[in-house]
mmCIF file of C-alpha atoms in Angstrom:
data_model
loop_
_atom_site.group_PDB
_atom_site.id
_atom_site.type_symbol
_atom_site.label_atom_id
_atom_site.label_comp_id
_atom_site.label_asym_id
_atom_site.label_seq_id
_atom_site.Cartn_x
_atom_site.Cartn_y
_atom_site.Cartn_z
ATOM 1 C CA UNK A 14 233.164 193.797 47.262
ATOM 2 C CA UNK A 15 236.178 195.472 46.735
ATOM 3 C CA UNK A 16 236.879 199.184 46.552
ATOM 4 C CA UNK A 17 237.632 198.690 42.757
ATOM 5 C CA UNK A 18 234.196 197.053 41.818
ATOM 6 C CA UNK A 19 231.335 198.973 41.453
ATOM 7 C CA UNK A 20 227.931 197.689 42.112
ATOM 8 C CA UNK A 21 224.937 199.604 40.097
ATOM 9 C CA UNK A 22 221.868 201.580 41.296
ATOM 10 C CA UNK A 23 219.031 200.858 39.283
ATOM 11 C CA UNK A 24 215.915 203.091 39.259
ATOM 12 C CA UNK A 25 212.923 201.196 39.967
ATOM 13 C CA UNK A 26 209.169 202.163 40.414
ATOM 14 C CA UNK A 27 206.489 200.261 42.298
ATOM 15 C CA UNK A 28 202.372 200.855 42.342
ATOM 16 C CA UNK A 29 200.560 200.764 45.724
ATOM 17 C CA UNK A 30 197.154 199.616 46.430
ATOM 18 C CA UNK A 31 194.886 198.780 49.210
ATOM 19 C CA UNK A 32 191.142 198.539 49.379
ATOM 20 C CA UNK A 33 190.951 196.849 53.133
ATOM 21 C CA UNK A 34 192.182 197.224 56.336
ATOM 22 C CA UNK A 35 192.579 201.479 56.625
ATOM 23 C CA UNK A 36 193.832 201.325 52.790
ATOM 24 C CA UNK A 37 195.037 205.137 53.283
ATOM 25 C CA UNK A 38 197.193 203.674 56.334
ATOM 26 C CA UNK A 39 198.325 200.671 54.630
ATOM 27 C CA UNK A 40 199.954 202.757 51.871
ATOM 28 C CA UNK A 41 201.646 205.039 54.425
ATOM 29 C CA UNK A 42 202.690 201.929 56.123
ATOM 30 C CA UNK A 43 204.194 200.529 53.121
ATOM 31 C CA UNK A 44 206.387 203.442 51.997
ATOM 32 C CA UNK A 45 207.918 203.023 55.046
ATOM 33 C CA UNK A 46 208.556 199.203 54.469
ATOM 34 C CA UNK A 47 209.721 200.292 50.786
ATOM 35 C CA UNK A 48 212.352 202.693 52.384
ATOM 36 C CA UNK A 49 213.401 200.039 55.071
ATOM 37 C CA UNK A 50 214.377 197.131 51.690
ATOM 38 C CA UNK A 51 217.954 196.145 52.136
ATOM 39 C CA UNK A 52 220.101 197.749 49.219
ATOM 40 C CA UNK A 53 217.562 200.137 48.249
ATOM 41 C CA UNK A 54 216.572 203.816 48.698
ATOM 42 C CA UNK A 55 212.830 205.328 48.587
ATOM 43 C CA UNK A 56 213.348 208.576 46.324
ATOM 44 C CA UNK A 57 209.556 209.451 45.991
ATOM 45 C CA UNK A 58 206.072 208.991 46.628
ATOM 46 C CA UNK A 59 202.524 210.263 45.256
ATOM 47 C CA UNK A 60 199.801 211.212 46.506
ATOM 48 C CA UNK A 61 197.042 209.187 47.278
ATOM 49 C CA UNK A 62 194.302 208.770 44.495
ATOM 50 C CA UNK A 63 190.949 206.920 44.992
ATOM 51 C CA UNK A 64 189.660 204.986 42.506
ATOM 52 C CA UNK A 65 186.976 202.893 41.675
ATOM 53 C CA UNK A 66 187.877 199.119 41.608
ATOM 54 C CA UNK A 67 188.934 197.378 38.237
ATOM 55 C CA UNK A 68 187.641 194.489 36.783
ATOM 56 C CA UNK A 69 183.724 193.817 37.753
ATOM 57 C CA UNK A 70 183.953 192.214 41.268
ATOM 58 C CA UNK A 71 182.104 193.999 43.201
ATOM 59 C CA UNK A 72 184.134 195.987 46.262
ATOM 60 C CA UNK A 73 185.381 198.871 48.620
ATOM 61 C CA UNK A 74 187.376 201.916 46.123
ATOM 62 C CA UNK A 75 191.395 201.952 46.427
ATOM 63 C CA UNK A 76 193.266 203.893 47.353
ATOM 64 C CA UNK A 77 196.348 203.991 45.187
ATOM 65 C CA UNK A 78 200.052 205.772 45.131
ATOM 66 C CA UNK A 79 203.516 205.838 43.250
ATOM 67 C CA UNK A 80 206.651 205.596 44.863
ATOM 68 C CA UNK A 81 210.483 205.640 42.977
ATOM 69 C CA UNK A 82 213.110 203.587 44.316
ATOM 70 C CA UNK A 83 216.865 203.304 43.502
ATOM 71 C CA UNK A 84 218.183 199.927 44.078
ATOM 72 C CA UNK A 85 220.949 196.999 43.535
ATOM 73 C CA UNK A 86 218.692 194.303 43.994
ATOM 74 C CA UNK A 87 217.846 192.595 40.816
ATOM 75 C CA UNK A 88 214.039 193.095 39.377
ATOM 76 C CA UNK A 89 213.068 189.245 40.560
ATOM 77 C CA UNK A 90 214.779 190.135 44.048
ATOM 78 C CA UNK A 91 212.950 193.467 43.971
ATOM 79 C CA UNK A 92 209.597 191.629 43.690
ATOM 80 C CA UNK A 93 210.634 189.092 46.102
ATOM 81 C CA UNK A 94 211.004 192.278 48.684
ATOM 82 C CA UNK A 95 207.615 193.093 47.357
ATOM 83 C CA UNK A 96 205.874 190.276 48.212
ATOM 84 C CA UNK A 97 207.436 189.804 51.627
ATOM 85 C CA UNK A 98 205.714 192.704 52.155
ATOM 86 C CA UNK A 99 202.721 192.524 51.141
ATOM 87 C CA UNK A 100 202.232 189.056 53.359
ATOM 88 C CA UNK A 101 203.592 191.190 56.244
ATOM 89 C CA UNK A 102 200.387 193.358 56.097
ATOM 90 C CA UNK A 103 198.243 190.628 55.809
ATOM 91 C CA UNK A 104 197.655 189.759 51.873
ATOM 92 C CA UNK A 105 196.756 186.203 51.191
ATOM 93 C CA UNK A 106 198.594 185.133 47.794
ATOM 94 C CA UNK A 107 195.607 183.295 45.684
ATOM 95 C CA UNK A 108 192.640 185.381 45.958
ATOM 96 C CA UNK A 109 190.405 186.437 43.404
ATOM 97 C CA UNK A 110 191.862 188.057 40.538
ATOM 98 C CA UNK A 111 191.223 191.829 41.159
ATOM 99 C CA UNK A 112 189.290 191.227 44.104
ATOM 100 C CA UNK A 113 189.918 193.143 47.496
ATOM 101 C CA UNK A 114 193.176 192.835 48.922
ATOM 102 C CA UNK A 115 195.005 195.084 52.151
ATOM 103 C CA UNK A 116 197.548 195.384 49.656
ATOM 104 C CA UNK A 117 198.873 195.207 46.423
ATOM 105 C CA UNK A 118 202.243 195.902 45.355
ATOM 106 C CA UNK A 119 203.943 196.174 41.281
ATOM 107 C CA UNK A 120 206.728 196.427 39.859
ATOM 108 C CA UNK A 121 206.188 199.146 37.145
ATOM 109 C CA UNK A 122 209.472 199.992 35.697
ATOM 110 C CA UNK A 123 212.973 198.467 36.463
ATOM 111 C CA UNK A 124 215.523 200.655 34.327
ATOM 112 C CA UNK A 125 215.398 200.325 30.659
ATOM 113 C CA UNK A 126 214.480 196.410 30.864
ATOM 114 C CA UNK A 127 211.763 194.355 29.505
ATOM 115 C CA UNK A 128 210.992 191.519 31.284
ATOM 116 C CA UNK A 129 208.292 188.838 30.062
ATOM 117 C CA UNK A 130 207.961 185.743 32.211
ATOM 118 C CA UNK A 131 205.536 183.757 33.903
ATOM 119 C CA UNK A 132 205.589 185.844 37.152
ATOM 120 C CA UNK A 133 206.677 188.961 35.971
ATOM 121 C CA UNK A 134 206.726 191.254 33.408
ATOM 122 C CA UNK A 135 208.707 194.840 33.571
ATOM 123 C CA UNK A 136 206.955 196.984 32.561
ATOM 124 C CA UNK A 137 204.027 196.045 33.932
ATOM 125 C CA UNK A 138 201.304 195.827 31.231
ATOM 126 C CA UNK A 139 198.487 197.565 32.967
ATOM 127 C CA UNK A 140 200.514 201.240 33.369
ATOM 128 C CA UNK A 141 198.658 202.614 30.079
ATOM 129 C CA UNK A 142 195.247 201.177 30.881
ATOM 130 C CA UNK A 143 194.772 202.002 34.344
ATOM 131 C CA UNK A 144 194.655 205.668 35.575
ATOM 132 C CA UNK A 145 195.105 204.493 39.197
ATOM 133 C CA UNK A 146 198.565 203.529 38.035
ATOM 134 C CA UNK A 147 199.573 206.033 35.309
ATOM 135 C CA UNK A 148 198.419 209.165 37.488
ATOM 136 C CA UNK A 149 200.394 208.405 40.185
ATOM 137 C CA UNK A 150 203.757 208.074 37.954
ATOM 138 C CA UNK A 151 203.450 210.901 36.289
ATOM 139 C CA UNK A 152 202.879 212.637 39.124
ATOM 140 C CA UNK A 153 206.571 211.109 41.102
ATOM 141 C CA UNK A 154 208.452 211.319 37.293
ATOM 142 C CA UNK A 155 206.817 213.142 34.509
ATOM 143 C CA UNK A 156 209.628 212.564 32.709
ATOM 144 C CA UNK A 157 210.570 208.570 33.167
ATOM 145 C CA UNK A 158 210.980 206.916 29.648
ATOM 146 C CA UNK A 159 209.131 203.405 30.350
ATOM 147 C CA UNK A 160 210.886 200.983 27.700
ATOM 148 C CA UNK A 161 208.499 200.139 25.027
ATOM 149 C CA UNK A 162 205.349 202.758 25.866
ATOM 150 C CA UNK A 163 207.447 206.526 25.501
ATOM 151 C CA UNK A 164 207.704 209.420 28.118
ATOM 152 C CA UNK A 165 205.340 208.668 30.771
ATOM 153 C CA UNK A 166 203.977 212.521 30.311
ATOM 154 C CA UNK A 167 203.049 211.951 26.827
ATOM 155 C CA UNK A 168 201.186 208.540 27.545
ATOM 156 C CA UNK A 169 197.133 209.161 27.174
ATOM 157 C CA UNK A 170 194.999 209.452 30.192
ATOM 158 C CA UNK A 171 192.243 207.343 29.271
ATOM 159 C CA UNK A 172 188.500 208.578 30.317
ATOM 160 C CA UNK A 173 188.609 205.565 33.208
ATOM 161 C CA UNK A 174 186.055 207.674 35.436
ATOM 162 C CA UNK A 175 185.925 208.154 39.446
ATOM 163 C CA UNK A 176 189.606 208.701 39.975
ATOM 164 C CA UNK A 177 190.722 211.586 42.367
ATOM 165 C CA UNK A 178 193.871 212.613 44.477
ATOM 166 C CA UNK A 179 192.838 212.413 48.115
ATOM 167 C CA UNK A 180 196.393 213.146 49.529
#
């Protein structure tokens, strides 16, 4: 690159999860592992929330948090960056859909893009529905227009029960 091009940071904000394995420690662990992504920059991280699982199989509570990135890596290079992680700390790719896993990682937002393929869609559909996800990012950017859905402060808090910020 030369010193007349000018490569863009894009903001960029991931959902953590764990349910195995310490999932308190496996979050920590990952926001380090976030900050340590070539081209990229950790800005913030949430708390910690515990949640009840989603989706009927039965299983341990998560623990869940928020973090904000700024980045140069594109949003399918981004998840790629994601997913090495996640295999790093021991997730198996395949397992049963919301099942237990050491650790999940989303992309949430990537800029002002919508993205709908196959393996991934920006923003991710479940920010709205899930409290373990929207709690978290409003807590790390209040303010964040999410493309399609409005100011993340103004989006509803649904009555999802057994949520609560351990951290």
């Amino acid at each position: 690159m030369t010193s007349t091009e000018v490569q863009h940071w894009f903001p960029a904000y991931i959902g953590l999860g764990s349910n195995l394995d310490g999932p308190a420690k496996q979050l920590e662990g990952s926001f380090s592992s976030l900050a340590e992504i070539s081209q990229t920059r950790l800005l913030a991280v949430s708390s910690l929330y515990r949640s009840a699982p989603f989706g009927g199989v039965e299983q341990p509570d998560f623990v869940n948090a928020a973090a904000a990135l700024l980045t140069r890596l594109s949003a399918r290079d981004l998840l790629t960056a994601l997913k090495r992680i996640e295999e790093s700390r021991g997730r198996e790719q395949g397992g049963v859909r919301w099942g237990p896993r050491v650790l999940d990682l989303d992309l949430l937002v990537y800029s002002d893009q919508q993205i709908d393929s196959v393996d991934l869609q920006v923003p991710h559909p479940g920010i709205v529905d899930r409290n373990f996800v929207l709690l978290p990012l409003m807590e790390i950017a209040p303010e964040l227009h999410i493309p399609g859905l409005g100011r993340t402060a103004s989006l509803a808090v649904n009555d999802e029960p057994a949520i609560s910020r351990i951290g």
